[in-house]
Structure formats: structure tokens, C-alpha cells
Short mmCIF file of N, CA and C in Angstrom, two decimals:
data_model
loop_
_atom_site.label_atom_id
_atom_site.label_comp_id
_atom_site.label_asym_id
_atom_site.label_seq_id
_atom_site.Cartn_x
_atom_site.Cartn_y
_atom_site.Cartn_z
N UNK A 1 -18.08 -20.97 -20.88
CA UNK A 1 -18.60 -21.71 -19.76
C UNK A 1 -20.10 -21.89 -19.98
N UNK A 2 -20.48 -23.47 -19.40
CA UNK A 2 -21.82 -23.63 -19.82
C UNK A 2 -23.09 -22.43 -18.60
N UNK A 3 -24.39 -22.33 -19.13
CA UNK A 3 -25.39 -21.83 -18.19
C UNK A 3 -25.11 -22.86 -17.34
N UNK A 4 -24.94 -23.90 -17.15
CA UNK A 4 -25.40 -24.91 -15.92
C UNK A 4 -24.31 -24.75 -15.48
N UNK A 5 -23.06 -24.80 -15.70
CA UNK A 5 -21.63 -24.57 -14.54
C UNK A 5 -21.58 -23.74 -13.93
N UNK A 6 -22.21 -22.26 -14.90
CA UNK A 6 -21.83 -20.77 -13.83
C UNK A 6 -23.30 -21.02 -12.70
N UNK A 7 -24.44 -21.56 -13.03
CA UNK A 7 -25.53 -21.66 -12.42
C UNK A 7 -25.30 -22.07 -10.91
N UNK A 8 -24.22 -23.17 -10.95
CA UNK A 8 -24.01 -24.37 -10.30
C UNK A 8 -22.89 -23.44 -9.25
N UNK A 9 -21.89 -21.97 -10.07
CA UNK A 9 -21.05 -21.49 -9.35
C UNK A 9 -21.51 -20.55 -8.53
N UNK A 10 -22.66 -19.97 -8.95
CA UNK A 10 -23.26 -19.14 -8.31
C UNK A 10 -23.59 -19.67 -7.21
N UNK A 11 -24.07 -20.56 -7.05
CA UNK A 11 -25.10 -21.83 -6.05
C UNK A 11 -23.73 -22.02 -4.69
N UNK A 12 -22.58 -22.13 -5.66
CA UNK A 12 -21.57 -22.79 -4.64
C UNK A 12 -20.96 -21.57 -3.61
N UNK A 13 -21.14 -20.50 -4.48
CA UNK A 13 -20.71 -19.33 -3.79
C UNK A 13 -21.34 -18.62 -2.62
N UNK A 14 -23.08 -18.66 -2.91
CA UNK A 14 -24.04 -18.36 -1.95
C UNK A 14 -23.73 -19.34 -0.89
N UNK A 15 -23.84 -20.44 -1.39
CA UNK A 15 -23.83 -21.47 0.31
C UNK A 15 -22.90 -21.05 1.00
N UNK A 16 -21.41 -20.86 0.20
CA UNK A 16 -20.40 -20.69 1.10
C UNK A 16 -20.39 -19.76 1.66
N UNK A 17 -20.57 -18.55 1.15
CA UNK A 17 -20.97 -17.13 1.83
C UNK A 17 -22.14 -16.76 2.84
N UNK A 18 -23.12 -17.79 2.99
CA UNK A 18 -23.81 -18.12 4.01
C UNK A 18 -23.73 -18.48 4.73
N UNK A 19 -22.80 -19.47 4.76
CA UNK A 19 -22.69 -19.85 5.70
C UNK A 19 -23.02 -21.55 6.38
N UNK A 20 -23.58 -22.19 4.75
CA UNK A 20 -24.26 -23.09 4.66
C UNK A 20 -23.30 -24.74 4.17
N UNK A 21 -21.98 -24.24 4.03
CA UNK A 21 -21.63 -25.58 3.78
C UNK A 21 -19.39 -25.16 4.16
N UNK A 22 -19.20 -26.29 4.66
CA UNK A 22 -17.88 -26.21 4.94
C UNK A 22 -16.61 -25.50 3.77
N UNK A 23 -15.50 -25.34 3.88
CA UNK A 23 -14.76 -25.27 2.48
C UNK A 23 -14.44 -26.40 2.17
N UNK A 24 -14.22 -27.71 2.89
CA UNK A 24 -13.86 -28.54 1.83
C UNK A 24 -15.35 -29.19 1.34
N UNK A 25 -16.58 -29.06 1.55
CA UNK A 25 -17.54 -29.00 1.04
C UNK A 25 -17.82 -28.48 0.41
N UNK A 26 -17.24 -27.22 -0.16
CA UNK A 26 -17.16 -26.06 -1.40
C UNK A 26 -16.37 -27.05 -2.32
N UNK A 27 -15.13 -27.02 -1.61
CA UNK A 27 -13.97 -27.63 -2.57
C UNK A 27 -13.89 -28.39 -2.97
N UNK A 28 -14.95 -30.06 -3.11
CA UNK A 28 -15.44 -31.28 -3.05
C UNK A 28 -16.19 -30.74 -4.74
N UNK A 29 -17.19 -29.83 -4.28
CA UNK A 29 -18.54 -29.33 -5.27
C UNK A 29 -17.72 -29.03 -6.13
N UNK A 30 -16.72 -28.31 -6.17
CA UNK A 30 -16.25 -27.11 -7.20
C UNK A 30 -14.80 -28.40 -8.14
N UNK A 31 -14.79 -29.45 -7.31
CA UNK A 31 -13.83 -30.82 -8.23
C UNK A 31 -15.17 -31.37 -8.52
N UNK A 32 -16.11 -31.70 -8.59
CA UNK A 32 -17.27 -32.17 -9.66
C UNK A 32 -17.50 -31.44 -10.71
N UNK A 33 -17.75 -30.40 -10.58
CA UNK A 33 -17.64 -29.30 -11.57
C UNK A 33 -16.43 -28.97 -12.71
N UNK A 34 -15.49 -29.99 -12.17
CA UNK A 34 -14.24 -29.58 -12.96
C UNK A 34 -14.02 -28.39 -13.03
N UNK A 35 -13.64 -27.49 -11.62
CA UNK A 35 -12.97 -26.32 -11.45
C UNK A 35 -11.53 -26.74 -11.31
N UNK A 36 -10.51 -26.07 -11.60
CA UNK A 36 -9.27 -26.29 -10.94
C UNK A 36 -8.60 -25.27 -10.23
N UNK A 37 -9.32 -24.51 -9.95
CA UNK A 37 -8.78 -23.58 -9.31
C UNK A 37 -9.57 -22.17 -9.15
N UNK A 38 -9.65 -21.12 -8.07
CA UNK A 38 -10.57 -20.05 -7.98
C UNK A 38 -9.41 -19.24 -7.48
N UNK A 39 -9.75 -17.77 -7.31
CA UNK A 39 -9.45 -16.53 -6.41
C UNK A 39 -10.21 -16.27 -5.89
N UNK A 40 -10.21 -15.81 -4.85
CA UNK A 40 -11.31 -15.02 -3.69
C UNK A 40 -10.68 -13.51 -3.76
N UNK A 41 -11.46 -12.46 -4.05
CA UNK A 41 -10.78 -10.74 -4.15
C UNK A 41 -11.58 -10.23 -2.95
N UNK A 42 -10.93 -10.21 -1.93
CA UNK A 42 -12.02 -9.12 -1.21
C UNK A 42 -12.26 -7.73 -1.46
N UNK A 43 -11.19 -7.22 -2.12
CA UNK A 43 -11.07 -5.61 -2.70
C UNK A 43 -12.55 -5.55 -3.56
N UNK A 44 -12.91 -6.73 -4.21
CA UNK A 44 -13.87 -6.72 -5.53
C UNK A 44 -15.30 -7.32 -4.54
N UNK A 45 -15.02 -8.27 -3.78
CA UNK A 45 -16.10 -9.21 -3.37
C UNK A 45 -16.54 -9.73 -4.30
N UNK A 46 -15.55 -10.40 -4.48
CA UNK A 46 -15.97 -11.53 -6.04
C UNK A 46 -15.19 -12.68 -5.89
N UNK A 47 -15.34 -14.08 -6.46
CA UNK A 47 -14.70 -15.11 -6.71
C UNK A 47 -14.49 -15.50 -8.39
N UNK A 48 -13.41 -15.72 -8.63
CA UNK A 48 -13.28 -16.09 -10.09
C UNK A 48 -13.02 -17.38 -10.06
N UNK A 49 -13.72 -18.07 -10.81
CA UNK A 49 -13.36 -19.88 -11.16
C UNK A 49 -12.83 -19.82 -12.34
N UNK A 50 -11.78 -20.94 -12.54
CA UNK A 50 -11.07 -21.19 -13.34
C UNK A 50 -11.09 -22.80 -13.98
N UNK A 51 -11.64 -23.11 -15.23
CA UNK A 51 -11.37 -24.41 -15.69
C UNK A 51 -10.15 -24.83 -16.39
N UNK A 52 -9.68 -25.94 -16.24
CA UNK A 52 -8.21 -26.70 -17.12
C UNK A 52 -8.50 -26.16 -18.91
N UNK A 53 -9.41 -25.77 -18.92
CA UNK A 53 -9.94 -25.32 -20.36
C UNK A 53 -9.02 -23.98 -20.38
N UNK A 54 -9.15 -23.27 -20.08
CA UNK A 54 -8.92 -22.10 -19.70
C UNK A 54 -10.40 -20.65 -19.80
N UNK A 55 -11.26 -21.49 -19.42
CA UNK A 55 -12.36 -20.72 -19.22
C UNK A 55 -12.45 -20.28 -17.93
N UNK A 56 -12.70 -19.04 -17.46
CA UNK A 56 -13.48 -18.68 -15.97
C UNK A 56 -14.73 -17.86 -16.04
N UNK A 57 -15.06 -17.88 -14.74
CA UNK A 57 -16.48 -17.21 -14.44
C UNK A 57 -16.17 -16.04 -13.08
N UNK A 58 -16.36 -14.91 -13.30
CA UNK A 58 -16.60 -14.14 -12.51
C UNK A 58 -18.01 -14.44 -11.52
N UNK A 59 -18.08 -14.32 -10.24
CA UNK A 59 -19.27 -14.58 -9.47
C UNK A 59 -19.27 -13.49 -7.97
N UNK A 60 -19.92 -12.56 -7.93
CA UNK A 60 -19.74 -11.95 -6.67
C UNK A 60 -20.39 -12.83 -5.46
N UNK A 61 -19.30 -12.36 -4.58
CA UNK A 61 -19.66 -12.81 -3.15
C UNK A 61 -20.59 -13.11 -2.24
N UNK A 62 -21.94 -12.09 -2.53
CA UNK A 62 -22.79 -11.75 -2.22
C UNK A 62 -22.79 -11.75 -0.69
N UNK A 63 -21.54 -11.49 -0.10
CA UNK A 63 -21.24 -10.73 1.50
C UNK A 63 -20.96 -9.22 1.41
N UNK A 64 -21.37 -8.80 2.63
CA UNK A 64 -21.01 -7.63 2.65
C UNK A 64 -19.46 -6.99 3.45
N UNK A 65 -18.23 -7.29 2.93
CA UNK A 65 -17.14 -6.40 3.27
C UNK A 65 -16.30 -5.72 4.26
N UNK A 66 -16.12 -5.97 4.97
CA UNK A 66 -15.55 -4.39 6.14
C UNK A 66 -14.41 -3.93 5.48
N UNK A 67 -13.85 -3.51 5.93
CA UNK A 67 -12.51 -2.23 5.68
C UNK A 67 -11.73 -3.50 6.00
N UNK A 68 -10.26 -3.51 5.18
CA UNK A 68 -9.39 -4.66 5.42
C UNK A 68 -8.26 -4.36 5.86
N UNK A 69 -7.72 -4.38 7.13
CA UNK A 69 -6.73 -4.16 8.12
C UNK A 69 -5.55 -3.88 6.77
N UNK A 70 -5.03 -2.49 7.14
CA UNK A 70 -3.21 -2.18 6.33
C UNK A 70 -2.64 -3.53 6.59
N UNK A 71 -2.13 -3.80 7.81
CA UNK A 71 -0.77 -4.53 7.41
C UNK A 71 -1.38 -5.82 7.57
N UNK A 72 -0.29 -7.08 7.06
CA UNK A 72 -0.56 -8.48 7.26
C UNK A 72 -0.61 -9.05 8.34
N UNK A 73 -1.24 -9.72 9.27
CA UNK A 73 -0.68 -11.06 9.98
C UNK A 73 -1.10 -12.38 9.91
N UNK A 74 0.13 -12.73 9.59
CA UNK A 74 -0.38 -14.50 8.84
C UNK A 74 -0.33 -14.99 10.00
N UNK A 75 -0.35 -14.86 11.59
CA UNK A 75 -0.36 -15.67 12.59
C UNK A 75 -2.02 -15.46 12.99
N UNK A 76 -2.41 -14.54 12.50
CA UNK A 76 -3.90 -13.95 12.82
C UNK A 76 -4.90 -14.82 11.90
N UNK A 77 -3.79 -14.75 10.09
CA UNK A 77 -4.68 -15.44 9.22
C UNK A 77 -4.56 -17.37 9.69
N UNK A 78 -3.88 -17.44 9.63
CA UNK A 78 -3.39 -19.34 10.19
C UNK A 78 -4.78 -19.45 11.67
N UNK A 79 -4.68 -18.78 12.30
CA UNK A 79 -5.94 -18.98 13.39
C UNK A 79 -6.87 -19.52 13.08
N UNK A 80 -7.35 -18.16 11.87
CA UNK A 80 -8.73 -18.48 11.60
C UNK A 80 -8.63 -19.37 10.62
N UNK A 81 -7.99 -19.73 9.54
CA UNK A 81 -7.68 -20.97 9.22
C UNK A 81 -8.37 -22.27 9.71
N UNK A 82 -7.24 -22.35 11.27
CA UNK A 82 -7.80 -23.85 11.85
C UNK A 82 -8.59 -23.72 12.76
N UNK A 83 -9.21 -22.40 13.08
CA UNK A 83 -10.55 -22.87 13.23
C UNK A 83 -11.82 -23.15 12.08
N UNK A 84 -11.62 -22.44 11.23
CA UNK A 84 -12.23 -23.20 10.56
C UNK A 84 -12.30 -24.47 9.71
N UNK A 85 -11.20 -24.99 9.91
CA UNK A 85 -10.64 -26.42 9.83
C UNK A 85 -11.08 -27.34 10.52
N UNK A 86 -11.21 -26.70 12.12
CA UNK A 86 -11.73 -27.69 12.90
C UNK A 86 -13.37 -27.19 13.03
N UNK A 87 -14.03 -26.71 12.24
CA UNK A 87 -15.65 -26.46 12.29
C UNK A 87 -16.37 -25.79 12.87
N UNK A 88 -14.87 -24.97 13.84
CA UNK A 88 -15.76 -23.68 14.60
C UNK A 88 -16.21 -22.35 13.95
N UNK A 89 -15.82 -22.50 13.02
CA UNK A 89 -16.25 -21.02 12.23
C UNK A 89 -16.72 -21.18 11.00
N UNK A 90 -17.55 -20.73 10.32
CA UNK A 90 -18.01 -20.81 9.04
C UNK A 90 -17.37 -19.71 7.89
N UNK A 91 -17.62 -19.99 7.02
CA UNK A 91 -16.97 -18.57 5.64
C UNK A 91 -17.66 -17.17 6.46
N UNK A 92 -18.55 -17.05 6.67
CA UNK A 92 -18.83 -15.49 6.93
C UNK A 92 -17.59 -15.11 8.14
N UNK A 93 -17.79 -15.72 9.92
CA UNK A 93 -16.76 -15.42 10.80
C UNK A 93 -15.54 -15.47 10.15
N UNK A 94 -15.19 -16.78 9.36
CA UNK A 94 -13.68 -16.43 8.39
C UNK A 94 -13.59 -15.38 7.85
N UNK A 95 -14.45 -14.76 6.76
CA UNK A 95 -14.26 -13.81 6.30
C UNK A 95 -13.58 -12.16 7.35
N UNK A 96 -14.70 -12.22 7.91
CA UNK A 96 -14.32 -11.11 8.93
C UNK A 96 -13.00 -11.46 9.75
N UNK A 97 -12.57 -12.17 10.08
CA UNK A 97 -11.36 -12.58 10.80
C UNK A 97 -10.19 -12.32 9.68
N UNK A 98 -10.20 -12.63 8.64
CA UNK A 98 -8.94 -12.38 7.41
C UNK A 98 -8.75 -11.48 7.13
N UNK A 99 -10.05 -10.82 7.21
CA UNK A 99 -9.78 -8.86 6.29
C UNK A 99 -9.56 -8.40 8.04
N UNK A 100 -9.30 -8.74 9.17
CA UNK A 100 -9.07 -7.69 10.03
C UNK A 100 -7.79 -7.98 10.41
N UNK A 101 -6.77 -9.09 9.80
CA UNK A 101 -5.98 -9.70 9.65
C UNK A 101 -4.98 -9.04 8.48
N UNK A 102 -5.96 -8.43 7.94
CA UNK A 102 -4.91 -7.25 6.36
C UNK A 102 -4.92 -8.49 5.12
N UNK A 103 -6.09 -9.45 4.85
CA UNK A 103 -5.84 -10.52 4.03
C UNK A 103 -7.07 -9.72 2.78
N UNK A 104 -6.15 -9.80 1.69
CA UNK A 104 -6.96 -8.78 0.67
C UNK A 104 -7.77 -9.78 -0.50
N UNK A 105 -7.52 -11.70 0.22
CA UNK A 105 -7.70 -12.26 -0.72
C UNK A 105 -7.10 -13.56 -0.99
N UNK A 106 -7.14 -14.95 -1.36
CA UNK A 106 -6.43 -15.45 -1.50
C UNK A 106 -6.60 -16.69 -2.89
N UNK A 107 -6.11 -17.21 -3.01
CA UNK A 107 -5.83 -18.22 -4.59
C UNK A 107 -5.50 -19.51 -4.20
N UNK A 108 -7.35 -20.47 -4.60
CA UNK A 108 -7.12 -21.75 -4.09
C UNK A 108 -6.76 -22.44 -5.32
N UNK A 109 -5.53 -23.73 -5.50
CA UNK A 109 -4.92 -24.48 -6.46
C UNK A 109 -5.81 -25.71 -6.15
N UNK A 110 -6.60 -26.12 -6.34
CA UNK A 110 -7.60 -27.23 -6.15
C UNK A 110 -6.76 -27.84 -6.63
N UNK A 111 -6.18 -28.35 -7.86
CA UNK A 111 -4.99 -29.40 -8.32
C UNK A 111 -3.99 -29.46 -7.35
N UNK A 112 -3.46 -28.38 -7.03
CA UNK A 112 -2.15 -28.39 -6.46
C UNK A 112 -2.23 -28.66 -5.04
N UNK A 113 -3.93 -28.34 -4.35
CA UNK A 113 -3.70 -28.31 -2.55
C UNK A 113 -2.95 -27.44 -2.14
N UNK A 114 -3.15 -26.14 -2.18
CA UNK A 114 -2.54 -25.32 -1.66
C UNK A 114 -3.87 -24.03 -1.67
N UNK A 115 -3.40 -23.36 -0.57
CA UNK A 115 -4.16 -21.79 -0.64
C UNK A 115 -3.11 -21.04 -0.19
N UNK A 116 -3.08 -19.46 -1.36
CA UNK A 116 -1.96 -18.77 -0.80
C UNK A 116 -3.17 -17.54 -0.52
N UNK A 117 -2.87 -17.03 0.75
CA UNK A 117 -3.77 -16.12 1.24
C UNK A 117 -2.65 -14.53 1.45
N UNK A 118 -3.30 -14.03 0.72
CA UNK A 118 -1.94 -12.37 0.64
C UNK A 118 -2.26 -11.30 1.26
N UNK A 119 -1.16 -9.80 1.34
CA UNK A 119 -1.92 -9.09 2.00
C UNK A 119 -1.56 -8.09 1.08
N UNK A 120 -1.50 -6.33 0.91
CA UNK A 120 -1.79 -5.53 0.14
C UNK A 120 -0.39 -4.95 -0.48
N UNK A 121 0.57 -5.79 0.57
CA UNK A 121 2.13 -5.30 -0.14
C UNK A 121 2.87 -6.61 -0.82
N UNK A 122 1.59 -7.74 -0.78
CA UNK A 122 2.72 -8.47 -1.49
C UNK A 122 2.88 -9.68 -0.35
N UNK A 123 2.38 -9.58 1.16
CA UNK A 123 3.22 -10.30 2.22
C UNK A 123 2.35 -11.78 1.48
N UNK A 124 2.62 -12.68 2.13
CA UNK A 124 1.65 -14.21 2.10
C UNK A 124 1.94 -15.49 2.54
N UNK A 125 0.80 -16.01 2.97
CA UNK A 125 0.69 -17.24 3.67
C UNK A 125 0.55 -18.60 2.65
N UNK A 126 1.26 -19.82 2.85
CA UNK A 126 0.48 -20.85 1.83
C UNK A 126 0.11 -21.95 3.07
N UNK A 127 -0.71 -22.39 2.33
CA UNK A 127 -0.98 -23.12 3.45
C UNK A 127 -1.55 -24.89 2.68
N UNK A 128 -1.05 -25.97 3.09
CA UNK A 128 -0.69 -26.92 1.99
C UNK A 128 -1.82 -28.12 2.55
#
């Protein structure tokens, strides 16, 4: 991966973790870039990007974490979802709303349009 792509991933990761730009405003940036796809780990607080090359970039989160609820609820995770769909919440309130939800993480298919958001036994949400 070039200095200027991971430069560019780092860049995309801070905003989002700030709070400073929507996800499909992430997800817009990160198809210029010719990403096709990322993970979000909350266990790690890291995002991994993935190119059609088969190159990725490790990039931490640079949020800080809480403790992530044992069990799943994907009716808890789908909430915060569409609110942040509809612009009431930014990545940080998302964040905190998913991990108290038992969401350990989830895997966006930028090609495919899909996010599958999981929880620590395996449970999971897709959401299309």
C-alpha cells in the first residue's frame, strides 16, 4: 500500500471517529481510494482496509472503548443504525450504542452493500 493511501486512511478514520463526517461520507472517501472493503474490531480499536489487490492497512481507531455488553441485541444494534442513517448520531454516539448492544465489530462489503455487524458468540446482523 502506497504512503499516500494509508495517509489518506488514517485521515478517513480520524474524521470518522470524531465525529466529523457521516458513514456514507466515509464510504464515498474510502470508493475513491479504491477500498473494497474494511473491518471495524472493537476488541482491537482498529479498522483494517482492504484493496481488490489484496493489500490492507491496519489503522487504529483513535477512540477510546468501553467494556462491550456479553450478549447480542441486533434490535438495539438496527436502532442505532437508523439513527444514524437518519443524521442523529455521529460514529462516536454509534460507537457507544453498539458495544452496549454486545456488537464486538462489524465487516463493511463496500462492493457488495452490505454491513454484517456481530456479537462475541457468533450472533449477527446484515444490514443491506
Amino acid at each position: 500500500m502506497t504512503p499516500d493511501l494509508t495517509r489518506h486512511l488514517h485521515e478517513c478514520t480520524r474524521l470518522s471517529a470524531a465525529g466529523e463526517i457521516h458513514f456514507g461520507d466515509l464510504v464515498a472517501r474510502l470508493v475513491h481510494l479504491g477500498v473494497e472493503r474494511y473491518h471495524a474490531d472493537y476488541t482491537r480499536c482498529e479498522n483494517t482496509y482492504y484493496t481488490p489487490q489484496g493489500e490492507s492497512c491496519v489503522v487504529p481507531m483513535g477512540c477510546a472503548v468501553a467494556a462491550i455488553r456479553e450478549r447480542f441485541d441486533a434490535d438495539a444494534v438496527v436502532a442505532a443504525i437508523r439513527q444514524a442513517q437518519r443524521g442523529e448520531i455521529m460514529y462516536p454516539q454509534f460507537t457507544r450504542q453498539v458495544l452496549a448492544a454486545g456488537c464486538v465489530g462489524y465487516f463493511v462489503q463496500i462492493r457488495g452493500r452490505c454491513v454484517q455487524y456481530f456479537g462475541r458468540g457468533g450472533e449477527m446482523h446484515t444490514e443491506w
